[in-house]
JSON list of C-alpha atoms in Angstrom, two decimals:
[
{"chain": "A", "resi": 51, "resn": "MET", "atom": "CA", "xyz": [0.13, -0.05, -0.06]},
{"chain": "A", "resi": 52, "resn": "TYR", "atom": "CA", "xyz": [1.47, 3.31, -0.67]},
{"chain": "A", "resi": 53, "resn": "LYS", "atom": "CA", "xyz": [0.38, 6.50, 1.35]},
{"chain": "A", "resi": 54, "resn": "HIS", "atom": "CA", "xyz": [1.86, 9.98, 0.93]},
{"chain": "A", "resi": 55, "resn": "THR", "atom": "CA", "xyz": [0.76, 13.51, 2.09]},
{"chain": "A", "resi": 56, "resn": "GLN", "atom": "CA", "xyz": [2.29, 16.59, 0.63]},
{"chain": "A", "resi": 57, "resn": "PHE", "atom": "CA", "xyz": [2.56, 19.59, 2.69]},
{"chain": "A", "resi": 58, "resn": "ALA", "atom": "CA", "xyz": [0.21, 22.46, 1.03]},
{"chain": "A", "resi": 59, "resn": "TRP", "atom": "CA", "xyz": [2.96, 25.20, 1.47]},
{"chain": "A", "resi": 60, "resn": "VAL", "atom": "CA", "xyz": [1.59, 27.51, -1.32]},
{"chain": "A", "resi": 61, "resn": "ILE", "atom": "CA", "xyz": [-1.84, 27.49, 0.52]},
{"chain": "A", "resi": 62, "resn": "TRP", "atom": "CA", "xyz": [-0.24, 28.14, 3.57]},
{"chain": "A", "resi": 63, "resn": "ALA", "atom": "CA", "xyz": [1.83, 31.16, 1.95]},
{"chain": "A", "resi": 64, "resn": "ILE", "atom": "CA", "xyz": [-1.50, 32.72, 0.70]},
{"chain": "A", "resi": 65, "resn": "LEU", "atom": "CA", "xyz": [-3.20, 32.33, 4.16]},
{"chain": "A", "resi": 66, "resn": "LEU", "atom": "CA", "xyz": [-0.33, 33.92, 5.75]},
{"chain": "A", "resi": 67, "resn": "TRP", "atom": "CA", "xyz": [-0.47, 36.88, 3.24]},
{"chain": "A", "resi": 68, "resn": "ILE", "atom": "CA", "xyz": [-4.24, 37.54, 3.95]},
{"chain": "A", "resi": 69, "resn": "SER", "atom": "CA", "xyz": [-3.18, 37.03, 7.51]},
{"chain": "A", "resi": 70, "resn": "SER", "atom": "CA", "xyz": [-0.83, 39.64, 7.08]},
{"chain": "A", "resi": 71, "resn": "PHE", "atom": "CA", "xyz": [-3.83, 42.02, 5.91]},
{"chain": "A", "resi": 72, "resn": "LEU", "atom": "CA", "xyz": [-6.05, 41.15, 8.64]},
{"chain": "A", "resi": 73, "resn": "ALA", "atom": "CA", "xyz": [-3.43, 41.82, 11.42]},
{"chain": "A", "resi": 74, "resn": "VAL", "atom": "CA", "xyz": [-3.17, 45.55, 9.90]},
{"chain": "A", "resi": 75, "resn": "ALA", "atom": "CA", "xyz": [-6.75, 45.90, 9.91]},
{"chain": "A", "resi": 76, "resn": "ALA", "atom": "CA", "xyz": [-6.90, 44.41, 13.73]},
{"chain": "A", "resi": 77, "resn": "GLN", "atom": "CA", "xyz": [-4.00, 47.38, 14.53]},
{"chain": "A", "resi": 78, "resn": "LEU", "atom": "CA", "xyz": [-5.96, 49.80, 12.84]},
{"chain": "A", "resi": 79, "resn": "ILE", "atom": "CA", "xyz": [-9.63, 49.51, 13.96]},
{"chain": "A", "resi": 80, "resn": "GLY", "atom": "CA", "xyz": [-9.35, 46.89, 16.91]},
{"chain": "A", "resi": 81, "resn": "PHE", "atom": "CA", "xyz": [-10.71, 43.59, 17.36]},
{"chain": "A", "resi": 82, "resn": "ASN", "atom": "CA", "xyz": [-14.17, 43.16, 16.57]},
{"chain": "A", "resi": 83, "resn": "ALA", "atom": "CA", "xyz": [-16.52, 40.49, 15.32]},
{"chain": "A", "resi": 84, "resn": "GLY", "atom": "CA", "xyz": [-15.92, 40.57, 11.90]},
{"chain": "A", "resi": 85, "resn": "ILE", "atom": "CA", "xyz": [-11.95, 40.63, 12.32]},
{"chain": "A", "resi": 86, "resn": "VAL", "atom": "CA", "xyz": [-12.32, 37.53, 14.79]},
{"chain": "A", "resi": 87, "resn": "GLY", "atom": "CA", "xyz": [-14.51, 35.91, 12.54]},
{"chain": "A", "resi": 88, "resn": "PHE", "atom": "CA", "xyz": [-12.43, 36.32, 9.53]},
{"chain": "A", "resi": 89, "resn": "ALA", "atom": "CA", "xyz": [-9.35, 35.00, 11.46]},
{"chain": "A", "resi": 90, "resn": "VAL", "atom": "CA", "xyz": [-11.39, 31.95, 12.70]},
{"chain": "A", "resi": 91, "resn": "LEU", "atom": "CA", "xyz": [-12.52, 31.10, 9.23]},
{"chain": "A", "resi": 92, "resn": "LEU", "atom": "CA", "xyz": [-8.43, 31.50, 8.03]},
{"chain": "A", "resi": 93, "resn": "VAL", "atom": "CA", "xyz": [-7.78, 28.85, 10.65]},
{"chain": "A", "resi": 94, "resn": "LEU", "atom": "CA", "xyz": [-10.27, 26.24, 9.66]},
{"chain": "A", "resi": 95, "resn": "VAL", "atom": "CA", "xyz": [-9.27, 26.66, 5.88]},
{"chain": "A", "resi": 96, "resn": "ALA", "atom": "CA", "xyz": [-5.49, 26.03, 6.92]},
{"chain": "A", "resi": 97, "resn": "ILE", "atom": "CA", "xyz": [-6.75, 22.94, 8.70]},
{"chain": "A", "resi": 98, "resn": "ALA", "atom": "CA", "xyz": [-8.55, 21.82, 6.14]},
{"chain": "A", "resi": 99, "resn": "PHE", "atom": "CA", "xyz": [-6.13, 22.31, 3.34]},
{"chain": "A", "resi": 100, "resn": "TYR", "atom": "CA", "xyz": [-2.78, 21.62, 5.02]},
{"chain": "A", "resi": 101, "resn": "GLY", "atom": "CA", "xyz": [-1.77, 18.65, 2.69]},
{"chain": "A", "resi": 102, "resn": "LEU", "atom": "CA", "xyz": [-2.77, 16.55, -0.12]},
{"chain": "A", "resi": 103, "resn": "THR", "atom": "CA", "xyz": [-2.75, 12.70, 0.89]},
{"chain": "A", "resi": 104, "resn": "VAL", "atom": "CA", "xyz": [-2.63, 10.01, -1.84]},
{"chain": "A", "resi": 105, "resn": "GLU", "atom": "CA", "xyz": [-3.12, 6.51, -1.04]},
{"chain": "A", "resi": 106, "resn": "VAL", "atom": "CA", "xyz": [-3.17, 3.67, -3.41]},
{"chain": "A", "resi": 107, "resn": "ASN", "atom": "CA", "xyz": [-4.29, 0.19, -1.88]},
{"chain": "A", "resi": 108, "resn": "GLN", "atom": "CA", "xyz": [-3.95, -2.93, -3.88]},
{"chain": "A", "resi": 109, "resn": "SER", "atom": "CA", "xyz": [-5.75, -4.92, -1.50]},
{"chain": "A", "resi": 110, "resn": "SER", "atom": "CA", "xyz": [-8.83, -3.07, -2.06]},
{"chain": "A", "resi": 111, "resn": "HIS", "atom": "CA", "xyz": [-7.91, -2.15, -5.90]},
{"chain": "A", "resi": 112, "resn": "SER", "atom": "CA", "xyz": [-8.28, 1.38, -5.21]},
{"chain": "A", "resi": 113, "resn": "VAL", "atom": "CA", "xyz": [-6.86, 4.83, -5.44]},
{"chain": "A", "resi": 114, "resn": "SER", "atom": "CA", "xyz": [-7.91, 7.90, -2.65]},
{"chain": "A", "resi": 115, "resn": "PHE", "atom": "CA", "xyz": [-6.82, 11.24, -2.91]},
{"chain": "A", "resi": 116, "resn": "TRP", "atom": "CA", "xyz": [-7.91, 14.21, -0.18]},
{"chain": "A", "resi": 117, "resn": "PHE", "atom": "CA", "xyz": [-7.42, 17.37, 1.52]},
{"chain": "A", "resi": 118, "resn": "GLY", "atom": "CA", "xyz": [-6.34, 17.65, 5.02]},
{"chain": "A", "resi": 119, "resn": "PRO", "atom": "CA", "xyz": [-8.84, 15.36, 7.37]},
{"chain": "A", "resi": 120, "resn": "GLY", "atom": "CA", "xyz": [-10.87, 14.45, 4.58]},
{"chain": "A", "resi": 121, "resn": "VAL", "atom": "CA", "xyz": [-11.71, 17.29, 2.64]},
{"chain": "A", "resi": 122, "resn": "GLY", "atom": "CA", "xyz": [-12.98, 16.38, -0.80]},
{"chain": "A", "resi": 123, "resn": "LYS", "atom": "CA", "xyz": [-12.33, 12.78, -0.43]},
{"chain": "A", "resi": 124, "resn": "LYS", "atom": "CA", "xyz": [-12.30, 10.82, -3.69]},
{"chain": "A", "resi": 125, "resn": "THR", "atom": "CA", "xyz": [-12.05, 7.07, -4.35]},
{"chain": "A", "resi": 126, "resn": "LEU", "atom": "CA", "xyz": [-11.77, 5.55, -7.52]},
{"chain": "A", "resi": 127, "resn": "ASN", "atom": "CA", "xyz": [-11.64, 1.60, -8.14]},
{"chain": "A", "resi": 128, "resn": "PHE", "atom": "CA", "xyz": [-8.97, 0.37, -10.83]},
{"chain": "A", "resi": 129, "resn": "ASP", "atom": "CA", "xyz": [-11.74, -1.37, -12.58]},
{"chain": "A", "resi": 130, "resn": "ASP", "atom": "CA", "xyz": [-12.92, 2.09, -13.53]},
{"chain": "A", "resi": 131, "resn": "ILE", "atom": "CA", "xyz": [-9.75, 3.24, -14.50]},
{"chain": "A", "resi": 132, "resn": "GLU", "atom": "CA", "xyz": [-8.58, 3.39, -18.01]},
{"chain": "A", "resi": 133, "resn": "SER", "atom": "CA", "xyz": [-4.94, 4.65, -17.59]},
{"chain": "A", "resi": 134, "resn": "VAL", "atom": "CA", "xyz": [-2.48, 6.55, -15.27]},
{"chain": "A", "resi": 135, "resn": "ARG", "atom": "CA", "xyz": [0.17, 8.60, -16.55]},
{"chain": "A", "resi": 136, "resn": "ALA", "atom": "CA", "xyz": [2.99, 11.35, -15.22]},
{"chain": "A", "resi": 137, "resn": "VAL", "atom": "CA", "xyz": [1.52, 14.98, -16.42]},
{"chain": "A", "resi": 138, "resn": "ARG", "atom": "CA", "xyz": [2.99, 18.30, -15.49]},
{"chain": "A", "resi": 139, "resn": "ASN", "atom": "CA", "xyz": [0.73, 20.95, -14.44]},
{"chain": "A", "resi": 140, "resn": "SER", "atom": "CA", "xyz": [0.63, 24.39, -15.28]},
{"chain": "A", "resi": 141, "resn": "LEU", "atom": "CA", "xyz": [0.06, 27.85, -13.59]},
{"chain": "A", "resi": 142, "resn": "ARG", "atom": "CA", "xyz": [-3.44, 27.59, -14.53]},
{"chain": "A", "resi": 143, "resn": "HIS", "atom": "CA", "xyz": [-4.15, 24.48, -12.85]},
{"chain": "A", "resi": 144, "resn": "GLY", "atom": "CA", "xyz": [-3.65, 26.16, -9.84]},
{"chain": "A", "resi": 145, "resn": "VAL", "atom": "CA", "xyz": [-3.98, 24.88, -5.98]},
{"chain": "A", "resi": 146, "resn": "GLY", "atom": "CA", "xyz": [-6.72, 23.25, -4.20]},
{"chain": "A", "resi": 147, "resn": "MET", "atom": "CA", "xyz": [-9.30, 21.38, -5.67]},
{"chain": "A", "resi": 148, "resn": "ARG", "atom": "CA", "xyz": [-11.19, 22.61, -8.93]},
{"chain": "A", "resi": 149, "resn": "ILE", "atom": "CA", "xyz": [-12.43, 21.80, -12.40]},
{"chain": "A", "resi": 150, "resn": "SER", "atom": "CA", "xyz": [-10.44, 22.86, -15.43]},
{"chain": "A", "resi": 151, "resn": "HIS", "atom": "CA", "xyz": [-10.11, 22.06, -19.06]},
{"chain": "A", "resi": 152, "resn": "ASP", "atom": "CA", "xyz": [-8.21, 18.85, -17.99]},
{"chain": "A", "resi": 153, "resn": "GLY", "atom": "CA", "xyz": [-10.74, 17.54, -15.47]},
{"chain": "A", "resi": 154, "resn": "TRP", "atom": "CA", "xyz": [-10.70, 17.79, -11.97]},
{"chain": "A", "resi": 155, "resn": "VAL", "atom": "CA", "xyz": [-7.13, 18.89, -10.50]},
{"chain": "A", "resi": 156, "resn": "TYR", "atom": "CA", "xyz": [-6.36, 17.98, -6.60]},
{"chain": "A", "resi": 157, "resn": "ALA", "atom": "CA", "xyz": [-3.03, 19.90, -6.24]},
{"chain": "A", "resi": 158, "resn": "ALA", "atom": "CA", "xyz": [-1.16, 21.38, -3.25]},
{"chain": "A", "resi": 159, "resn": "ALA", "atom": "CA", "xyz": [1.94, 22.67, -4.41]},
{"chain": "A", "resi": 160, "resn": "GLY", "atom": "CA", "xyz": [4.41, 22.19, -7.28]},
{"chain": "A", "resi": 161, "resn": "PHE", "atom": "CA", "xyz": [3.78, 21.06, -11.11]},
{"chain": "A", "resi": 162, "resn": "SER", "atom": "CA", "xyz": [4.34, 17.36, -10.77]},
{"chain": "A", "resi": 163, "resn": "ALA", "atom": "CA", "xyz": [1.17, 15.54, -11.05]},
{"chain": "A", "resi": 164, "resn": "ILE", "atom": "CA", "xyz": [-0.55, 12.35, -12.38]},
{"chain": "A", "resi": 165, "resn": "GLU", "atom": "CA", "xyz": [-3.42, 12.10, -14.81]},
{"chain": "A", "resi": 166, "resn": "ILE", "atom": "CA", "xyz": [-5.89, 9.38, -13.98]},
{"chain": "A", "resi": 167, "resn": "LEU", "atom": "CA", "xyz": [-8.29, 8.83, -17.05]},
{"chain": "A", "resi": 168, "resn": "LEU", "atom": "CA", "xyz": [-11.64, 6.95, -16.22]},
{"chain": "A", "resi": 169, "resn": "LYS", "atom": "CA", "xyz": [-13.22, 4.90, -18.80]},
{"chain": "A", "resi": 170, "resn": "ASP", "atom": "CA", "xyz": [-16.01, 7.03, -18.85]},
{"chain": "A", "resi": 171, "resn": "GLY", "atom": "CA", "xyz": [-13.86, 9.82, -20.03]},
{"chain": "A", "resi": 172, "resn": "THR", "atom": "CA", "xyz": [-13.48, 11.83, -16.76]},
{"chain": "A", "resi": 173, "resn": "LYS", "atom": "CA", "xyz": [-10.25, 13.06, -15.64]},
{"chain": "A", "resi": 174, "resn": "TYR", "atom": "CA", "xyz": [-8.41, 13.66, -12.45]},
{"chain": "A", "resi": 175, "resn": "ARG", "atom": "CA", "xyz": [-5.09, 15.22, -12.02]},
{"chain": "A", "resi": 176, "resn": "VAL", "atom": "CA", "xyz": [-3.43, 14.62, -8.69]},
{"chain": "A", "resi": 177, "resn": "GLY", "atom": "CA", "xyz": [-0.61, 16.76, -7.75]},
{"chain": "A", "resi": 178, "resn": "THR", "atom": "CA", "xyz": [2.50, 14.76, -6.10]},
{"chain": "A", "resi": 179, "resn": "ASN", "atom": "CA", "xyz": [5.86, 15.49, -5.03]},
{"chain": "A", "resi": 180, "resn": "ASP", "atom": "CA", "xyz": [6.47, 11.63, -5.40]},
{"chain": "A", "resi": 181, "resn": "GLN", "atom": "CA", "xyz": [5.57, 11.15, -8.92]},
{"chain": "A", "resi": 182, "resn": "GLU", "atom": "CA", "xyz": [7.51, 8.16, -9.82]},
{"chain": "A", "resi": 183, "resn": "THR", "atom": "CA", "xyz": [6.93, 6.21, -6.60]},
{"chain": "A", "resi": 184, "resn": "LEU", "atom": "CA", "xyz": [3.52, 7.07, -6.91]},
{"chain": "A", "resi": 185, "resn": "LEU", "atom": "CA", "xyz": [3.21, 5.54, -10.65]},
{"chain": "A", "resi": 186, "resn": "THR", "atom": "CA", "xyz": [4.88, 2.35, -9.33]},
{"chain": "A", "resi": 187, "resn": "SER", "atom": "CA", "xyz": [2.14, 1.80, -6.97]},
{"chain": "A", "resi": 188, "resn": "PHE", "atom": "CA", "xyz": [-0.39, 1.33, -9.70]},
{"chain": "A", "resi": 189, "resn": "PRO", "atom": "CA", "xyz": [-0.76, -1.92, -11.52]},
{"chain": "A", "resi": 190, "resn": "GLU", "atom": "CA", "xyz": [1.38, -2.46, -14.86]},
{"chain": "A", "resi": 191, "resn": "VAL", "atom": "CA", "xyz": [-1.92, -2.79, -16.85]},
{"chain": "A", "resi": 192, "resn": "LEU", "atom": "CA", "xyz": [-2.89, 0.97, -15.74]},
{"chain": "A", "resi": 193, "resn": "LYS", "atom": "CA", "xyz": [0.04, 2.40, -16.65]},
{"chain": "A", "resi": 194, "resn": "HIS", "atom": "CA", "xyz": [-0.36, 2.11, -20.47]},
{"chain": "A", "resi": 195, "resn": "ILE", "atom": "CA", "xyz": [0.84, 5.20, -22.48]},
{"chain": "A", "resi": 196, "resn": "PRO", "atom": "CA", "xyz": [-1.67, 5.84, -25.35]},
{"chain": "A", "resi": 197, "resn": "GLU", "atom": "CA", "xyz": [-0.38, 5.96, -28.86]},
{"chain": "A", "resi": 198, "resn": "VAL", "atom": "CA", "xyz": [1.08, 9.25, -30.12]},
{"chain": "A", "resi": 199, "resn": "ILE", "atom": "CA", "xyz": [-0.39, 10.14, -33.28]},
{"chain": "A", "resi": 200, "resn": "ASN", "atom": "CA", "xyz": [0.53, 13.26, -33.93]},
{"chain": "A", "resi": 201, "resn": "THR", "atom": "CA", "xyz": [4.12, 14.50, -32.57]},
{"chain": "A", "resi": 202, "resn": "PRO", "atom": "CA", "xyz": [3.91, 18.46, -31.36]},
{"chain": "A", "resi": 203, "resn": "GLU", "atom": "CA", "xyz": [6.02, 19.50, -34.69]},
{"chain": "A", "resi": 204, "resn": "GLN", "atom": "CA", "xyz": [3.14, 17.70, -36.56]},
{"chain": "A", "resi": 205, "resn": "THR", "atom": "CA", "xyz": [0.23, 19.45, -34.77]},
{"chain": "A", "resi": 206, "resn": "ASP", "atom": "CA", "xyz": [2.08, 22.82, -35.24]},
{"chain": "A", "resi": 207, "resn": "ILE", "atom": "CA", "xyz": [0.96, 22.89, -39.17]},
{"chain": "A", "resi": 208, "resn": "ASP", "atom": "CA", "xyz": [-2.72, 22.35, -40.53]},
{"chain": "A", "resi": 209, "resn": "GLU", "atom": "CA", "xyz": [-2.36, 20.26, -43.55]},
{"chain": "A", "resi": 210, "resn": "ASP", "atom": "CA", "xyz": [-6.21, 19.23, -43.90]},
{"chain": "A", "resi": 211, "resn": "ASP", "atom": "CA", "xyz": [-7.15, 21.12, -46.97]},
{"chain": "A", "resi": 212, "resn": "GLU", "atom": "CA", "xyz": [-4.83, 20.74, -49.94]},
{"chain": "A", "resi": 213, "resn": "GLU", "atom": "CA", "xyz": [-6.31, 23.13, -51.97]},
{"chain": "A", "resi": 214, "resn": "HIS", "atom": "CA", "xyz": [-4.40, 25.89, -49.22]},
{"chain": "A", "resi": 215, "resn": "GLU", "atom": "CA", "xyz": [-1.32, 26.42, -48.00]},
{"chain": "A", "resi": 216, "resn": "PRO", "atom": "CA", "xyz": [-0.73, 24.94, -44.67]},
{"chain": "A", "resi": 217, "resn": "VAL", "atom": "CA", "xyz": [-1.70, 27.74, -41.63]},
{"chain": "A", "resi": 218, "resn": "LYS", "atom": "CA", "xyz": [0.79, 27.60, -38.46]},
{"chain": "A", "resi": 219, "resn": "LYS", "atom": "CA", "xyz": [-1.56, 27.08, -35.70]},
{"chain": "A", "resi": 220, "resn": "ARG", "atom": "CA", "xyz": [-1.22, 29.52, -32.55]},
{"chain": "A", "resi": 221, "resn": "LYS", "atom": "CA", "xyz": [0.48, 28.34, -29.48]},
{"chain": "A", "resi": 222, "resn": "ASP", "atom": "CA", "xyz": [-1.48, 28.36, -26.30]},
{"chain": "A", "resi": 223, "resn": "PRO", "atom": "CA", "xyz": [0.15, 31.46, -24.54]},
{"chain": "A", "resi": 224, "resn": "PHE", "atom": "CA", "xyz": [-0.64, 30.17, -21.03]},
{"chain": "A", "resi": 225, "resn": "ASP", "atom": "CA", "xyz": [0.63, 26.80, -21.74]},
{"chain": "A", "resi": 226, "resn": "PHE", "atom": "CA", "xyz": [4.03, 26.28, -19.85]},
{"chain": "A", "resi": 227, "resn": "SER", "atom": "CA", "xyz": [4.75, 23.00, -20.40]}
]
């Protein structure tokens, strides 16, 4: 069984930055119910998102991932998984738990992640700072790499219409991979 927790230092840095404004506000206007309530909210968010835990359980044939004490916990059976592969997140994937154009993203810090593709087409990107060990904990049958049809050099040029000159496609300005 594989189990690893990645500390969410990016989330904590953001919370500390926000709390610095809260400290300035408390200094200027004094403690009141609004400032104390917001401070309690920041502490609850810090507890709920202190880290991202990933667990691969061979005996129950499942993978689970969640934040903190169990926030947003998701468990997937190996039977429902089409493939698992190593990916690199970009800045647009952000931190925390969110939906993006690449499917669901669970990320605590950093850019290393695994992508879990389900048989129904749903994708999950799970951030990790232990990518190689996490990938080796999955069964070999799930770690197949899909056949590459077009290389990046071929996808830069659109040659579908023979009567027109090939048109160079634009690069995504937010793709940092």
